[in-house]
mmCIF file of C-alpha atoms in Angstrom:
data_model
loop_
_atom_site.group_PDB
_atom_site.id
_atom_site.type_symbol
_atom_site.label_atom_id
_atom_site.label_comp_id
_atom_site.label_asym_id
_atom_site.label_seq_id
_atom_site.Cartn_x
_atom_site.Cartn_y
_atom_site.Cartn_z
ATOM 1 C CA UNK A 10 -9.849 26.362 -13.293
ATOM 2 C CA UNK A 11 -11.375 25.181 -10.223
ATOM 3 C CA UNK A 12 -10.261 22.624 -7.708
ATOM 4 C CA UNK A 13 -13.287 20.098 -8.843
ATOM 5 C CA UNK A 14 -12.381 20.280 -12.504
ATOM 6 C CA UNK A 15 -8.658 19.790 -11.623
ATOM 7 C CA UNK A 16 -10.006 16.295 -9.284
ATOM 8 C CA UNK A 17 -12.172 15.590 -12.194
ATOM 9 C CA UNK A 18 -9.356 15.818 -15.153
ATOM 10 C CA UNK A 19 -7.147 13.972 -12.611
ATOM 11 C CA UNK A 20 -9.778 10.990 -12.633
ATOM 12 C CA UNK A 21 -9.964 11.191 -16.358
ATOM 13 C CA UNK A 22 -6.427 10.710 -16.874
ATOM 14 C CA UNK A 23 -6.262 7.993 -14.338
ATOM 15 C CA UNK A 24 -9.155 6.012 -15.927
ATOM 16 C CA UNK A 25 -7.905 6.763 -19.366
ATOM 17 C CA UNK A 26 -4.259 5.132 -18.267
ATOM 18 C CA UNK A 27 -6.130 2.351 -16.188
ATOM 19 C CA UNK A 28 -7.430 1.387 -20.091
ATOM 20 C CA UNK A 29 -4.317 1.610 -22.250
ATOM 21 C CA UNK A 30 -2.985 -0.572 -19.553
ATOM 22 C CA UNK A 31 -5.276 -3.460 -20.524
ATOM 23 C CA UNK A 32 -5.526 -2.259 -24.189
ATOM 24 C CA UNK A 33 -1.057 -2.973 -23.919
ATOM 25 C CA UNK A 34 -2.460 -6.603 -21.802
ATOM 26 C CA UNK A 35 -4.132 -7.473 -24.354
ATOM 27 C CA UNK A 36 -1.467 -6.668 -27.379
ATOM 28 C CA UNK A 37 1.407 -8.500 -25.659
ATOM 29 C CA UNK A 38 1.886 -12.036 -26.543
ATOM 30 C CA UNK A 39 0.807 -15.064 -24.570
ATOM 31 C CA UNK A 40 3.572 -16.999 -23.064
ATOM 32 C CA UNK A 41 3.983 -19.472 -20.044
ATOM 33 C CA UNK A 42 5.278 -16.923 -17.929
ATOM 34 C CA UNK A 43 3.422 -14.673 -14.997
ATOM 35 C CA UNK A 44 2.634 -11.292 -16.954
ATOM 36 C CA UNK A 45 3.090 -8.644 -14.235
ATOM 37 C CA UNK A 46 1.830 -5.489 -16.399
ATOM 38 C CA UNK A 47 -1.435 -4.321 -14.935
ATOM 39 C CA UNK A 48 0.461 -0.453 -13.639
ATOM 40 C CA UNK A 49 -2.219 2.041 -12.526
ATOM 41 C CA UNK A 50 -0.408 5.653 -12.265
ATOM 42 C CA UNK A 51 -2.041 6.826 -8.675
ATOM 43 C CA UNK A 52 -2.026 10.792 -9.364
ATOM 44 C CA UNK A 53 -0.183 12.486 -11.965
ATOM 45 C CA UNK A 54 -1.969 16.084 -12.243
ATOM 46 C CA UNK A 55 -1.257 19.549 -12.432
ATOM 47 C CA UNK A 56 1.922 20.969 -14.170
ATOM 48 C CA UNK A 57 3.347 17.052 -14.547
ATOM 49 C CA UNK A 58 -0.180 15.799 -16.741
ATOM 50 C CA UNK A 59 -0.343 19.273 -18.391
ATOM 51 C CA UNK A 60 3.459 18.743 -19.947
ATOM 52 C CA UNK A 61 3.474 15.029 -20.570
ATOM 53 C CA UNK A 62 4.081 14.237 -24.331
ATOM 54 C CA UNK A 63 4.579 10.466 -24.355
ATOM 55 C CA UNK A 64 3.988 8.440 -21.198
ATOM 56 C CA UNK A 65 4.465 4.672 -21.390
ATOM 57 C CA UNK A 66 3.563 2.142 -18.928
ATOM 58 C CA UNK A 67 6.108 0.243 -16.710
ATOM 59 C CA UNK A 68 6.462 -3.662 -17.949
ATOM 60 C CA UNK A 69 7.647 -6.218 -15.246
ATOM 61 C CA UNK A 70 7.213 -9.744 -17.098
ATOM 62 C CA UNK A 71 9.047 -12.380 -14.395
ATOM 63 C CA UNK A 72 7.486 -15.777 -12.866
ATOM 64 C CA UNK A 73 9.486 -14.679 -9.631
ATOM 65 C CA UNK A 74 6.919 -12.497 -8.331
ATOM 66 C CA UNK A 75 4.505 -12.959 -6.158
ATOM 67 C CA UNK A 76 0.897 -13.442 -8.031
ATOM 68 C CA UNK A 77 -1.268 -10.553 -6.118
ATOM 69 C CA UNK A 78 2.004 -8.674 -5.571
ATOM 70 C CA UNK A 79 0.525 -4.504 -5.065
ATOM 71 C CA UNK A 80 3.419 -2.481 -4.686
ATOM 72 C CA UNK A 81 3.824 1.959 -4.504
ATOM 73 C CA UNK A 82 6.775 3.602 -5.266
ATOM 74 C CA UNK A 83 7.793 7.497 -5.900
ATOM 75 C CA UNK A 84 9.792 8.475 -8.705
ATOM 76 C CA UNK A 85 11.495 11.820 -9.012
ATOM 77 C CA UNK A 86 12.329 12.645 -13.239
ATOM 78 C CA UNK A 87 15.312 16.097 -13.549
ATOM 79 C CA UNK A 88 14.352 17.640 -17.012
ATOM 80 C CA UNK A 89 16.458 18.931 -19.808
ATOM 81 C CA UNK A 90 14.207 21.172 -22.342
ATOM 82 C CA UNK A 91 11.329 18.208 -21.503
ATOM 83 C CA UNK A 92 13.797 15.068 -22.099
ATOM 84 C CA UNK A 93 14.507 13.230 -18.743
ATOM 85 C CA UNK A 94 18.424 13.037 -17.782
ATOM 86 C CA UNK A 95 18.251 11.519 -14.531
ATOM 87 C CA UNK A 96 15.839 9.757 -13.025
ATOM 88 C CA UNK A 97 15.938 8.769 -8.745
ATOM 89 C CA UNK A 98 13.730 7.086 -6.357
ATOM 90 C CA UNK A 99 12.407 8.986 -4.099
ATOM 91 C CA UNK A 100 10.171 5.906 -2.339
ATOM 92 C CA UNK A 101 11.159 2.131 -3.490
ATOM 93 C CA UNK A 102 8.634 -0.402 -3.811
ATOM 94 C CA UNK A 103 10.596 -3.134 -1.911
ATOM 95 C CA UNK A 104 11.184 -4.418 -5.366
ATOM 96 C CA UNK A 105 14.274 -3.932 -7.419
ATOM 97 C CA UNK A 106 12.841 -5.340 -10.617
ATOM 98 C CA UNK A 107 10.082 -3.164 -9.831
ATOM 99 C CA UNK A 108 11.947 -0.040 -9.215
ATOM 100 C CA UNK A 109 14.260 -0.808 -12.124
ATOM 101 C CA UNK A 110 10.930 -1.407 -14.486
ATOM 102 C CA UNK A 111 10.180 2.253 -13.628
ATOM 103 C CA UNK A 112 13.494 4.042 -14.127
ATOM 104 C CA UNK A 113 13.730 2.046 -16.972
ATOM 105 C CA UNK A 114 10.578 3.498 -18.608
ATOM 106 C CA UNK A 115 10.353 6.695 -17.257
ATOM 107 C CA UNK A 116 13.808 7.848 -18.750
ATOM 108 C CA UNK A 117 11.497 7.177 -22.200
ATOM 109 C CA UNK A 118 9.330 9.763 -21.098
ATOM 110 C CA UNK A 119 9.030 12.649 -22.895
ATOM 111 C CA UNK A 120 7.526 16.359 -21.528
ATOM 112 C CA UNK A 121 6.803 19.738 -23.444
ATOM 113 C CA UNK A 122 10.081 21.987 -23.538
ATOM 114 C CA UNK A 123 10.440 24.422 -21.230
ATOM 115 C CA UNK A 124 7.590 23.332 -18.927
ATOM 116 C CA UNK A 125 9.063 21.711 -15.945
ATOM 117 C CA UNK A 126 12.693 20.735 -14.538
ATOM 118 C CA UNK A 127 11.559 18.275 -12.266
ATOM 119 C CA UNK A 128 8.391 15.954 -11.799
ATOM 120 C CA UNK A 129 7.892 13.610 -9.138
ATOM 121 C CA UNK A 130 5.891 10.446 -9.993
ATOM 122 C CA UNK A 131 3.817 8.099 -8.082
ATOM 123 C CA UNK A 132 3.525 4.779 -9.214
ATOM 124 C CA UNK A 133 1.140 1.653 -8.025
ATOM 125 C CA UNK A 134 2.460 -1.519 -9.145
ATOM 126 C CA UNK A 135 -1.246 -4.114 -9.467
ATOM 127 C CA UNK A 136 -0.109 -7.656 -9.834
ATOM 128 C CA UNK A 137 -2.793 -10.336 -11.567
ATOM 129 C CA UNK A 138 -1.449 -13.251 -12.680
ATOM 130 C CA UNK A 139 -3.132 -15.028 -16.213
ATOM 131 C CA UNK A 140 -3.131 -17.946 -17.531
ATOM 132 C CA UNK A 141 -1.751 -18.609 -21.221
ATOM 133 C CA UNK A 142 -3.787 -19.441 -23.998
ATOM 134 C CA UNK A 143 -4.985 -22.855 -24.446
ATOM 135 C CA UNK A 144 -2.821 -24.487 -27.208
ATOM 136 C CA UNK A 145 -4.986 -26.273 -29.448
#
């Protein structure tokens, strides 16, 4: 496999997450509050993408946040036989609900056995506030 087809995958994966992001928008329910959902997950490639099972998306649902808040943080997930049993930040945010949003999920994840014993995760946190449905 070349370098330009490991780039290209890469950008599949990315755009592919980028839309099950909205598609999981879309299929929450409306309330009052600030929905702080839209994650992008910068680069996951190579070994990580190749053993990833079941990869949810970090929720953050709080009115406390700022409304264009863009936030990076670095996660690193210790493997047993593909089933994550400790998970550490490597970079914070400079958010703890953030940070806590992605331990939280990441400790769901879920890997092919025997394929990894670590992974280390980058994760962009893309803020965008929306307005409720009109009650009629």
């Amino acid at each position: 496999m070349t370098k330009r087809d490991i780039v290209q995958q890469a950008l599949f994966v990315q755009a592919l997450l980028c839309i099950l992001s909205a598609s999981a928008l879309e299929a929450q329910n409306s309330s009052s509050q600030t929905d702080f959902s839209g994650v992008v997950f910068s680069t996951i490639s190579g070994p990580v993408r190749n053993a990833l099972v079941y990869a949810p998306n970090p929720v953050v649902r709080s009115a406390a946040l700022q409304p264009h808040l863009s936030a990076r943080g670095v996660y690193k997930i210790d493997l047993d036989n593909g089933i994550p049993y400790d998970v550490r930040i490597v970079r914070s945010t400079g958010y703890k609900i953030l940070d806590d949003a992605a331990v939280e999920t990441l400790r769901t994840w879920r890997f092919r056995p025997h394929r990894l014993v670590w992974a280390e995760v980058p994760i962009e946190f893309r803020a965008t506030k929306e307005a409720a449905a009109p009650k009629k």
